[in-house]
CSV table of C-alpha atoms and ligand atoms in Angstrom, one decimal:
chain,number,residue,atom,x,y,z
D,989,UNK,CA,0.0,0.0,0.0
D,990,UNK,CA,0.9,3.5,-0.6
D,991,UNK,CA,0.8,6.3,1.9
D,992,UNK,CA,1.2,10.2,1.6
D,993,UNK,CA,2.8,11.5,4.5
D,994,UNK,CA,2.8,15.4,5.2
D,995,UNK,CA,6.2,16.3,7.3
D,996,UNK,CA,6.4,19.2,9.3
D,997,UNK,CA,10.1,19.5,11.1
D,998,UNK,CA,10.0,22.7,12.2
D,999,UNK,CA,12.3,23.9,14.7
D,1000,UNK,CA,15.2,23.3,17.0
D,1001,UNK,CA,15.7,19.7,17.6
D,1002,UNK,CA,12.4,19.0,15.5
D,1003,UNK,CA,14.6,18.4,12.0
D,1004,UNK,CA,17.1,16.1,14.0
D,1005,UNK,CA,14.0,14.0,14.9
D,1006,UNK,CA,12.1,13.6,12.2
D,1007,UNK,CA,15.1,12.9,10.1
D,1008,UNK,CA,15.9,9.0,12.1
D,1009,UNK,CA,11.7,8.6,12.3
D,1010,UNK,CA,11.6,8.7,8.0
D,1011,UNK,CA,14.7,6.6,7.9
D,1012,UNK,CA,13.0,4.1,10.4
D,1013,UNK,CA,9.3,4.4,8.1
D,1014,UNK,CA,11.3,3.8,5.0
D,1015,UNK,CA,13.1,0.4,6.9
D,1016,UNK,CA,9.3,0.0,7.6
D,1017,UNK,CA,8.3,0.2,3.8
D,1018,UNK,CA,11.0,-2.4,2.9
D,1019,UNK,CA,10.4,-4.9,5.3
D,1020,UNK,CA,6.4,-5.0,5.3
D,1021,UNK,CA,6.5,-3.5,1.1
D,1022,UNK,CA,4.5,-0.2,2.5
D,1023,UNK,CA,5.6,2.8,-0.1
D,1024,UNK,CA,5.8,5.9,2.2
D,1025,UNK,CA,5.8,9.1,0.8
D,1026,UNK,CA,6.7,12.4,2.0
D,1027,UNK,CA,6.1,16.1,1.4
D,1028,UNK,CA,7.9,18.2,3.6
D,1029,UNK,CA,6.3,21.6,4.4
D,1030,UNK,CA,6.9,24.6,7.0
D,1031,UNK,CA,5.4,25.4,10.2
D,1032,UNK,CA,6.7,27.5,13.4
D,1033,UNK,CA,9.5,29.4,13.5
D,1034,UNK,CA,11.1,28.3,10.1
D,1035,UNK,CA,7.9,28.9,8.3
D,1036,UNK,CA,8.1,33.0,10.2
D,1037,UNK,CA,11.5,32.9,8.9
D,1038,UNK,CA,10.8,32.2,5.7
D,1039,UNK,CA,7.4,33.6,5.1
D,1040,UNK,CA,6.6,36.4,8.4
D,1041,UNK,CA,3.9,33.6,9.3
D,1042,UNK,CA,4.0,30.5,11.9
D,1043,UNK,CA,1.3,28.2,9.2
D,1044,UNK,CA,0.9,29.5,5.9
D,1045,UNK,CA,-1.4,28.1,3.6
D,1046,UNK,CA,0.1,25.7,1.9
D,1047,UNK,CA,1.3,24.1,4.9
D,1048,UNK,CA,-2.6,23.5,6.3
D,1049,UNK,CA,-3.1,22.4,2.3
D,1050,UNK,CA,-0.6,19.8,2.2
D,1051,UNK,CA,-1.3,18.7,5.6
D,1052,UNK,CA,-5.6,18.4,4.7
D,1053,UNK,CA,-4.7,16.5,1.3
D,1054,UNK,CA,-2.8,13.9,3.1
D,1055,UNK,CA,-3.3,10.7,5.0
D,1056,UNK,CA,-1.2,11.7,8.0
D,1057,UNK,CA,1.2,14.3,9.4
D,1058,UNK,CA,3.7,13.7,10.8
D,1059,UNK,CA,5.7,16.9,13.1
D,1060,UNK,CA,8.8,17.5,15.2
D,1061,UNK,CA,8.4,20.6,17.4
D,1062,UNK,CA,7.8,24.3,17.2
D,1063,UNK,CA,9.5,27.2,18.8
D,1064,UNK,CA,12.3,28.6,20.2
D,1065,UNK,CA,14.2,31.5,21.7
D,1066,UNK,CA,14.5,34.0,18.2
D,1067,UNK,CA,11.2,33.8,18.4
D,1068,UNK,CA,9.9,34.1,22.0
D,1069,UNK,CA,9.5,38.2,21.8
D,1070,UNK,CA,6.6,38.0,19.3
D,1071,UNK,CA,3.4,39.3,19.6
D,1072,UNK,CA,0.9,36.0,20.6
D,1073,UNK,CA,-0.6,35.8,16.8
D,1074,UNK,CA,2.8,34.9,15.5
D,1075,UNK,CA,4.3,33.2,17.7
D,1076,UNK,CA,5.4,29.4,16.6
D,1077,UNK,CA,3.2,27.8,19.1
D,1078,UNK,CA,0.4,29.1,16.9
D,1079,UNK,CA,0.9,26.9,14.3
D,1080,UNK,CA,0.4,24.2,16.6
D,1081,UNK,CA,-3.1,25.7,17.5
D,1082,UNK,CA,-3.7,26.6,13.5
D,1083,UNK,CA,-3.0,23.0,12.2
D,1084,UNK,CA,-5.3,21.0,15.1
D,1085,UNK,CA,-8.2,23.4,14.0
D,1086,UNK,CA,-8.1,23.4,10.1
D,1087,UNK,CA,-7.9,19.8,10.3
D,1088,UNK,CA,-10.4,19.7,12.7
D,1089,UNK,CA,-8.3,17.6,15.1
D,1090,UNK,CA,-10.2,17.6,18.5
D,1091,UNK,CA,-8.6,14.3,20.4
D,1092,UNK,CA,-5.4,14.5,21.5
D,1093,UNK,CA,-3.9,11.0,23.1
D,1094,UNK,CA,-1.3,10.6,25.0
D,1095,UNK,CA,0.1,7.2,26.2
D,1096,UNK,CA,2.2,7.6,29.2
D,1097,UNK,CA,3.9,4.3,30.0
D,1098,UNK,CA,7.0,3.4,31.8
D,1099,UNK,CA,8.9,1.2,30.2
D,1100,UNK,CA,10.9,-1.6,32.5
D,1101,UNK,CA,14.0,-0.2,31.1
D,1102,UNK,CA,14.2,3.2,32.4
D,1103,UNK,CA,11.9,2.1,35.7
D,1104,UNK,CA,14.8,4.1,37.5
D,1105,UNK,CA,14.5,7.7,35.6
D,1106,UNK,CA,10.3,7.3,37.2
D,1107,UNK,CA,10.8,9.8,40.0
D,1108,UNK,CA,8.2,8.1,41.9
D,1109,UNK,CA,9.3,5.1,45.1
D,1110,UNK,CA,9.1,1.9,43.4
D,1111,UNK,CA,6.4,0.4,45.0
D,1112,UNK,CA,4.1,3.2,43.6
D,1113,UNK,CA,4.9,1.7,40.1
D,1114,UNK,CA,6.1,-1.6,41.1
D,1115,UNK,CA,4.6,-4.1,38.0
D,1116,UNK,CA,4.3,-0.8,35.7
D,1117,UNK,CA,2.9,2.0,34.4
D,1118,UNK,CA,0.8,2.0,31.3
D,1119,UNK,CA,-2.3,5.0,30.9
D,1120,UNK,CA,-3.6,7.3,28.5
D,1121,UNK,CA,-4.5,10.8,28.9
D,1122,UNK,CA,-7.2,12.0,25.8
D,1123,UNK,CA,-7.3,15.6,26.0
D,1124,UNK,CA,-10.3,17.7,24.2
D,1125,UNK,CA,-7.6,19.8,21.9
D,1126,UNK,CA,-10.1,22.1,20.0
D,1127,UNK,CA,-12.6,24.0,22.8
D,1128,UNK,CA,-12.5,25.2,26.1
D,1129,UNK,CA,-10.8,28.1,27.6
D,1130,UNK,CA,-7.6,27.9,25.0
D,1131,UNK,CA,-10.3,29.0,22.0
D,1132,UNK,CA,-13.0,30.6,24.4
D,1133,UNK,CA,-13.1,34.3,23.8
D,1134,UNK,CA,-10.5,36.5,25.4
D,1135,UNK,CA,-9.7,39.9,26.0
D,1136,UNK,CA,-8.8,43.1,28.1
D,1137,UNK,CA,-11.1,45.8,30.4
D,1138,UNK,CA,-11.0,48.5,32.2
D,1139,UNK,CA,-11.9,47.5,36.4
D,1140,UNK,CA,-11.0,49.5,39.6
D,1141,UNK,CA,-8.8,47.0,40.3
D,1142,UNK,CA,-6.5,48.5,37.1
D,1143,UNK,CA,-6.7,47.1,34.0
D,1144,UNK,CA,-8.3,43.0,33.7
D,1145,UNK,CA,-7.7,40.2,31.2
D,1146,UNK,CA,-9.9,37.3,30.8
D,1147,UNK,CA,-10.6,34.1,29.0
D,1148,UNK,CA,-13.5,32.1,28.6
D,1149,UNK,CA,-14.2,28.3,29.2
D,1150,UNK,CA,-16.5,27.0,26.6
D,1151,UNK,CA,-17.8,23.7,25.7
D,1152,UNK,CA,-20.4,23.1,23.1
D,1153,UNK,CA,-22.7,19.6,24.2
D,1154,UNK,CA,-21.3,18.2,20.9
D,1155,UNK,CA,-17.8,18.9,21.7
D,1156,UNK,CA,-18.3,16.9,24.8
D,1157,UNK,CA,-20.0,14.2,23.2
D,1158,UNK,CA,-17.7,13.6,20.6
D,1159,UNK,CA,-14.7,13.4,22.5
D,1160,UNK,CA,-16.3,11.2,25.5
D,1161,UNK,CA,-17.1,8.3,22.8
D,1162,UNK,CA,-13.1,8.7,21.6
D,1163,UNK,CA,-12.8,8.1,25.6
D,1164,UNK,CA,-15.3,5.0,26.2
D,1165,UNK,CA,-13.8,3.8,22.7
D,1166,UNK,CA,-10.2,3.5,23.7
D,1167,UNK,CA,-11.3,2.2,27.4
D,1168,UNK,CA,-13.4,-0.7,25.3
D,1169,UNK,CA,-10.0,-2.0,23.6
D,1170,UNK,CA,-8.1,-1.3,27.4
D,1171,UNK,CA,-8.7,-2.4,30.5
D,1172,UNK,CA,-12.9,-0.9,30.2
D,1173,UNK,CA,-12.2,1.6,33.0
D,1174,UNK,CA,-13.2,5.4,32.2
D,1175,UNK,CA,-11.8,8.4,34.2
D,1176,UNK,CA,-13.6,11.6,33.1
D,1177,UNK,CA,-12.0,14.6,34.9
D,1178,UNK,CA,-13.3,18.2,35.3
D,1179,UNK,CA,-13.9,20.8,37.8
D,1180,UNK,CA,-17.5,20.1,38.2
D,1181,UNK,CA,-17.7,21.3,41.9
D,1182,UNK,CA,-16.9,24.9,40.8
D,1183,UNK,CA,-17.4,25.3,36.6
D,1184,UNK,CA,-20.5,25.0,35.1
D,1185,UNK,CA,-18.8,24.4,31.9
D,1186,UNK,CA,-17.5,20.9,34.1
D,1187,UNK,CA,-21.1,20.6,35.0
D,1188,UNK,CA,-22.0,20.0,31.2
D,1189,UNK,CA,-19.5,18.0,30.5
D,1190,UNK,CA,-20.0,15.5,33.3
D,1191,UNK,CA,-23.8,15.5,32.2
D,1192,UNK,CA,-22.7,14.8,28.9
D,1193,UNK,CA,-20.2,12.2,29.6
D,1194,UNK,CA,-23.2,10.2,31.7
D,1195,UNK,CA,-25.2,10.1,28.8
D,1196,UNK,CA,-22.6,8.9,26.4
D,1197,UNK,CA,-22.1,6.0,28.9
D,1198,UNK,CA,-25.5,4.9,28.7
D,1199,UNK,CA,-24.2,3.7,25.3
D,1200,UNK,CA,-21.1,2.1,26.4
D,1201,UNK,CA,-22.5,-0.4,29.6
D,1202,UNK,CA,-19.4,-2.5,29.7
D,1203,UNK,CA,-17.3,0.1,30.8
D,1204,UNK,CA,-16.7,1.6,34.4
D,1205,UNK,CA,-16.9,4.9,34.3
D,1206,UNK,CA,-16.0,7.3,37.4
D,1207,UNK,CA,-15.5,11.3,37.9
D,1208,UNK,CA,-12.8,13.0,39.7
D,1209,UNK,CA,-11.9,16.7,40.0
D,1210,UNK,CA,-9.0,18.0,38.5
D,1211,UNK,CA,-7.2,18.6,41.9
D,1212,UNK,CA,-7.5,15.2,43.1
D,1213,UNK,CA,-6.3,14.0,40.1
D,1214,UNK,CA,-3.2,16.1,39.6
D,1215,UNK,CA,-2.4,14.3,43.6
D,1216,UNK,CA,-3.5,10.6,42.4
D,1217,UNK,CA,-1.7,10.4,39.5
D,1218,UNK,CA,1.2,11.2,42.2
D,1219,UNK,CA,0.1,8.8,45.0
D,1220,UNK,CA,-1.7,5.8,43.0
D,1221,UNK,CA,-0.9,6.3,39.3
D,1222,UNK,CA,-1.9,2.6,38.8
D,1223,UNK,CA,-5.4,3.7,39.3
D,1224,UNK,CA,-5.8,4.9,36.3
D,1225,UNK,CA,-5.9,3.9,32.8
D,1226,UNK,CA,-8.0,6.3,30.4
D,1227,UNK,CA,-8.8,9.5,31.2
D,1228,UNK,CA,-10.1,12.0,29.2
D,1229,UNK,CA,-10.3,15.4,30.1
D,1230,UNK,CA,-10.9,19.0,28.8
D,1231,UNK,CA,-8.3,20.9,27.0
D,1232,UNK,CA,-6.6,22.9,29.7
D,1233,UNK,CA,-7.0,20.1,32.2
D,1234,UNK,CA,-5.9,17.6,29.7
D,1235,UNK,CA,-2.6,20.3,28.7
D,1236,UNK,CA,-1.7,19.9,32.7
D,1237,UNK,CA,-2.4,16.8,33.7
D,1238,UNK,CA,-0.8,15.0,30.1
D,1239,UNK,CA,2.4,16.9,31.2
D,1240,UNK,CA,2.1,15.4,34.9
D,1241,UNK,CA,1.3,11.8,33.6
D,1242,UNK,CA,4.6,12.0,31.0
D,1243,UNK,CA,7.0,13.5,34.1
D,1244,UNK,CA,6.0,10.2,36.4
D,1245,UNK,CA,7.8,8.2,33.1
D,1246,UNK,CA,10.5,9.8,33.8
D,1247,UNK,CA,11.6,10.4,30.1
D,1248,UNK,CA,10.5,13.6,28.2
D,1249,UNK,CA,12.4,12.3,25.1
D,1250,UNK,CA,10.1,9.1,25.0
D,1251,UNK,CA,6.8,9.5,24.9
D,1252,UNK,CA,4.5,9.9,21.5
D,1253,UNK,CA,0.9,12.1,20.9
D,1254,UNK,CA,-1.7,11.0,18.5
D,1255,UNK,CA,-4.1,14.0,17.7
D,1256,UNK,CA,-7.2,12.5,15.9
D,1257,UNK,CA,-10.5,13.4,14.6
D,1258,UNK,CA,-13.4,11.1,13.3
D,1259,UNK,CA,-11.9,8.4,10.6
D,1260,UNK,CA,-8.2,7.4,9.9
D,1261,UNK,CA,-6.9,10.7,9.7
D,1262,UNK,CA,-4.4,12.1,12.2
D,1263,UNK,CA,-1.3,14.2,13.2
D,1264,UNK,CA,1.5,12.4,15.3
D,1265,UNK,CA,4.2,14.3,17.2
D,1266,UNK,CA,6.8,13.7,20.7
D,1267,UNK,CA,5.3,15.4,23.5
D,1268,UNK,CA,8.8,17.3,23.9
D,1269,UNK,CA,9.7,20.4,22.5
D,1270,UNK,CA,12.3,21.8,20.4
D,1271,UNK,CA,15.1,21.5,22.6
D,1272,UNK,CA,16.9,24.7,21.5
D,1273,UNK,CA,19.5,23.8,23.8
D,1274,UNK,CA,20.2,20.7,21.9
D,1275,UNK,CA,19.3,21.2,18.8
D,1276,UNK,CA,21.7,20.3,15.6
D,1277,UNK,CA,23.8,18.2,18.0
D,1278,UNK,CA,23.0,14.9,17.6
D,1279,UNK,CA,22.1,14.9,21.2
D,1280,UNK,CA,17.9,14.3,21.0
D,1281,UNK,CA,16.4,11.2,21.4
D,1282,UNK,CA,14.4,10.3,18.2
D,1283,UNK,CA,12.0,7.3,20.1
D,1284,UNK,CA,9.2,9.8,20.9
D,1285,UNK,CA,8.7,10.6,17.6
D,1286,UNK,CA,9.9,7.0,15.7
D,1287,UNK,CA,7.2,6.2,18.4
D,1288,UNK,CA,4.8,8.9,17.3
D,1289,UNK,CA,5.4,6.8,13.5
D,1290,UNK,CA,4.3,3.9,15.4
D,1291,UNK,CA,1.3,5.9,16.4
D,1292,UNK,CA,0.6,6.7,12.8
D,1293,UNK,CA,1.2,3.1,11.6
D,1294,UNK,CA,-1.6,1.7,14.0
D,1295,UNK,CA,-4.2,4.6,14.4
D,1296,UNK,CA,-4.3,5.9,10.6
D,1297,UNK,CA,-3.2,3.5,8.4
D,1298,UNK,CA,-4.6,0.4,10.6
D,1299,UNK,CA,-1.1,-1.7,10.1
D,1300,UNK,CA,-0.8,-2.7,13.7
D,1301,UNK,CA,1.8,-5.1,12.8
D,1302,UNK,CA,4.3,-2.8,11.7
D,1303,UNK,CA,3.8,-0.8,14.6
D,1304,UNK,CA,4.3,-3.7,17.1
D,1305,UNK,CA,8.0,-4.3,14.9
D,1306,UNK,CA,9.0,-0.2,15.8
D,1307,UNK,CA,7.6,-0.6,19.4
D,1308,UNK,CA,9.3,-3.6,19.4
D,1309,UNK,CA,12.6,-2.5,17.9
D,1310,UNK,CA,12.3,0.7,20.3
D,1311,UNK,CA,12.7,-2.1,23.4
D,1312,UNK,CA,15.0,-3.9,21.9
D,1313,UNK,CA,17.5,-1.0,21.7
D,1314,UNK,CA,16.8,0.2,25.2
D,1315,UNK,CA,17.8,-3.6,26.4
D,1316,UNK,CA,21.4,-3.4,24.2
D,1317,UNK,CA,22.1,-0.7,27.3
D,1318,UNK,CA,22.5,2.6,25.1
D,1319,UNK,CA,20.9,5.5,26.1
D,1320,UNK,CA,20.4,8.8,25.0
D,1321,UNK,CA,21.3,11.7,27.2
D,1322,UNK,CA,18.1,12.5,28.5
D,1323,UNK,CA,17.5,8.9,29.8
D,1324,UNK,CA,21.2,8.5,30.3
D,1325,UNK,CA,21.7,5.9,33.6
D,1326,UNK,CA,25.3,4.7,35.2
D,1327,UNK,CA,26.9,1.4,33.3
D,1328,UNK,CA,24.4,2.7,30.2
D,1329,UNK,CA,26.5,3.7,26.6
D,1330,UNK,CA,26.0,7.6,25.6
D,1331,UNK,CA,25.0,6.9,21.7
D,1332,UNK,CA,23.7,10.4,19.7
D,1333,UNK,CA,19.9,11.0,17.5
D,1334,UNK,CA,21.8,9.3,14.5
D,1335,UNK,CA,23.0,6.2,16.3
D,1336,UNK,CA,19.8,5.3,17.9
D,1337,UNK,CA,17.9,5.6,14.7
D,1338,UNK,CA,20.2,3.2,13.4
D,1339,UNK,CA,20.1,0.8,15.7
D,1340,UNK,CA,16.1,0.9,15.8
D,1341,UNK,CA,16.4,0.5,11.9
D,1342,UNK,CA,18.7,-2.3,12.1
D,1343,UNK,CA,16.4,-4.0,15.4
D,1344,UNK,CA,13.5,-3.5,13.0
R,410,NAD,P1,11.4,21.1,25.6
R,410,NAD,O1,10.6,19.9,25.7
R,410,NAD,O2,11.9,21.6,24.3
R,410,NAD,O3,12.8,20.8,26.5
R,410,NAD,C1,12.7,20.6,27.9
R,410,NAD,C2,14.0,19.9,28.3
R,410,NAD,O4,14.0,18.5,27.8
R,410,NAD,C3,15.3,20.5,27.7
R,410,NAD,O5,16.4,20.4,28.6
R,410,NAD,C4,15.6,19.6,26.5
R,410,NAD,O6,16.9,19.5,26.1
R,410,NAD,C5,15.1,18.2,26.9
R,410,NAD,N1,14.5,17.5,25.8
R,410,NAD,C6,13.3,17.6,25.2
R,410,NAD,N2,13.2,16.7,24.2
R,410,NAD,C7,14.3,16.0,24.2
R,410,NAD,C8,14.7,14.9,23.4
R,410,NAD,N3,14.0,14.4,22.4
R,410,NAD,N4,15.9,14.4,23.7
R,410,NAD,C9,16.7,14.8,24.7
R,410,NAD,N5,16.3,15.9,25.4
R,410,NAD,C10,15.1,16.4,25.2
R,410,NAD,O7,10.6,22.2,26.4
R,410,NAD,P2,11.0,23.8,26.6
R,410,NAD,O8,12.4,23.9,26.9
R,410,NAD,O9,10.0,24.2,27.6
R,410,NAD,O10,10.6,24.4,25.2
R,410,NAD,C11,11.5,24.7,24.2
R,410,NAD,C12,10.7,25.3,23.0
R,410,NAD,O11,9.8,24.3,22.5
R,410,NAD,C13,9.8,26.5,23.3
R,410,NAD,O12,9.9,27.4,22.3
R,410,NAD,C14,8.4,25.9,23.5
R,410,NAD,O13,7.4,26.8,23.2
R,410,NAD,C15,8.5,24.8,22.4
R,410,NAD,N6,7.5,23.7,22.6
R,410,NAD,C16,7.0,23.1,21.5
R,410,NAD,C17,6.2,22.0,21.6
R,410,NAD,C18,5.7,21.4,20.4
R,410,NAD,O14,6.1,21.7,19.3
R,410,NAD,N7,4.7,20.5,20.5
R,410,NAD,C19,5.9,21.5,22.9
R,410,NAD,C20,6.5,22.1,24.0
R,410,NAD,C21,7.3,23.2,23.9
C-alpha cells in the first residue's frame, strides 16, 4: 500500500527527529512492502522565517490533502518576543483546528528499562505504568473568547471556558472507545464542583455512557487527580479530560515516566486521519547536535502506523525495535543511567532501523 505522509520538522531539535523517524518508516516500507511518501512543508519558527507567518497556507493544504502528518516541534528562543498571533506555538493551535483535530492521546507508559529515571518510590509503580490521557484539543478556555477591560482593580484580562454539548459528546465516545479496547475503565475529569462548563460535561459524559454499559466509568476533580496520578498512578488507565485540564495533567502523567524524550501524541479526529508528534519540545539547547532522542517521535510513526493507516503489525516491529534498543544498554542523554553507553539522535535511529 501506498501512503502520503505530510512532514512538518519545524524547529530546534524538530529536523534532527524527524530525520531517524523517516529513515526508520522507509526500513518499515522495505520490510512489510509499504511505499511511504513524503512532502515536507513549514510550520513554526522556520515557516516566520521564511514567510513572516507560523502556518501558511500551503502548509494546512498539504497537511488536509494527506493521509497523516507527521511533526517535530515548534518554537524557540529567536522567536519568543513576538506578539501572541505569531508566535510558533500558533501553528500548533492553527493545524489542530483546520484539520479539525479535536482528540489528543497521549500514552504515558513506563517502560521496565528506564523504571529508575520514574521519580516516583518503586512500590508506587512496582509491575508498571501504562495510561492514557485523551485531552479535548479544539474547545475550552484555549479557543473561548479573550480579551482586556477596564476595572477598579486596574486594568483586567480574561478568558472564557466553553464547551459546546457536541464537543463533549464527541470526545467522551473517543474516551469509552479506547477504554473498550483497554482495561474498560473510564476516568472523566473536570472541575464540576466549581465550573459550570465541568457541570456539562459530566452530564454529557453520563449520557454517552448509557451507550457504552461494559465500561466503568467514574469522575474525579482535577485537583484530586493532579495528587493521584502522584500517589496511586496505577489507578488509572483512560482518562479523558478537557483541554486545559488535559494540557496539565498529560504533562504530569509524562514526568511520572521519567523520560520527556520518550513519549508519543496521536491527535485524531473522526476516521483514519491524524497528526502524530513527541510530546517534547524543540530542545533549542540541543538542537543540531546529535544529542535528541528520536523514540518519541519514531514512536509517534508507530502511532501513525496503527491509528491511521490500521497496520498494527508494523507498529508492534517499531515498538518492538524501540525495546529492543533500550535492552542493548545505550541510552540517549536524556535517559542517560550509570553502566548505560551515551549513543547520539543518528546512532539510535540506526540501531532501531537495524532491530527493525
Ligand atoms: P522542551 O521539551 O523543548 O525541552 C525541555 C528539556 O527537555 C530540555 O532540557 C531539552 O533539552 C530536553 N529534551 C526535550 N526533548 C528531548 C529529546 N527528544 N531528547 C533529549 N532531550 C530532550 O521544552 P521547553 O524547553 O519548555 O521548550 C522549548 C521550546 O519548545 C519552546 O519554544 C516551546 O514553546 C516549544 N515547545 C514546543 C512544543 C511542540 O512543538 N509541540 C511543545 C512544548 C514546547
Amino acid at each position: 500500500m501506498a501512503y502520503k505522509i505530510a512532514v512538518v520538522p519545524g524547529d530546534g531539535i524538530g529536523p534532527d527527529v524527524i530525520e531517524e523517524t523517516l529513515k526508520v518508516l522507509d526500513q518499515v516500507g522495505t520490510k512489510f512492502g509499504h511505499e511511504f511518501s513524503y512532502t515536507t512543508v513549514l510550520a513554526g519558527g522556520a515557516a516566520l522565517d521564511a514567510f513572516g507567518i507560523p502556518l501558511p497556507a500551503e502548509t494546512l493544504e498539504i497537511c488536509k490533502n494527506s493521509d497523516a502528518v507527521l511533526l517535530g516541534a515548534v518554537g524557540g528562543i529567536k522567536w519568543d518576543t513576538l506578539p501572541g498571533n505569531l508566535r510558533p506555538e500558533q501553528a500548533l493551535l492553527g493545524l489542530r483546528k483546520g484539520l479539525g483535530l479535536f482528540a489528543n492521546i497521549r500514552p504515558a507508559i513506563l517502560f521496565d528499562q528506564l523504571k529508575d529515571a520514574c521519580p516516583l518510590k518503586t512500590e508506587i509503580t512496582e509491575g508498571g505504568l501504562d495510561l492514557i490521557v485523551i485531552r479535548e484539543l479544539t474547545g475550552g478556555i484555549y479557543f473561548g473568547e479573550k480579551g482586556f477591560k477596564d476595572t477598579t482593580m486596574g486594568k483586567a484580562a480574561y478568558d472564557i471556558e466553553i464547551y459546546a454539548e457536541e464537543e463533549v459528546r464527541r470526545i467522551a465516545i473517543v474516551g469509552f472507545e479506547t477504554a473498550m479496547k483497554r482495561s474498560k475503565k473510564l476516568m472523566s475529569v473536570d472541575k464540576a464542583n466549581i465550573l459550570e462548563s465541568s457541570r456539562l460535561w459530566r452530564s454529557v459524559v453520563n449520557e454517552v455512557a448509557k451507550d457504552y454499559h461494559e465500561v466503568e466509568l467514574n469522575h474525579m476533580y482535577v485537583d484530586n487527580c493532579a495528587m493521584q496520578l502522584v500517589r496511586n498512578p496505577k489507578q488509572f488507565d483512560v482518562i479523558v479530560t478537557s483541554n486545559m485540564f488535559g494540557d496539565i495533567l498529560s504533562d504530569e502523567a509524562s514526568m511520572i515516566t521519567g523520560s520527556i524524550g520518550m513519549l508519543p501524541s496521536a491527535s485524531l479526529r473522526e476516521g483514519s486521519f491524524g497528526m502524530y508528534e513527541p510530546i517534547h519540545g524543540s530542545a533549542p539547547d540541543i538542537a543540531g547536535q546529535d544529542k535528541a532522542n528520536p523514540m518519541a517521535t519514531i514512536l509517534s510513526a508507530a502511532m501513525m502506523l496503527r491509528y491511521s493507516f490500521g497496520l498494527a503489525k508494523e507498529a508492534d516491529a517499531v515498538e518492538s525495535a524501540v525495546r529492543k534498543v533500550l535492552d542493548q544498554g545505550v541510552r540517549t542523554g536524556d535517559i542517560m543511567s550509570p553502566g548505560m553507553t551515551l549513543i547520539g539522535t543518528k546512532e539510535a535511529g540506526r540501531r532501531i532501523r537495524e532491530a527493525i
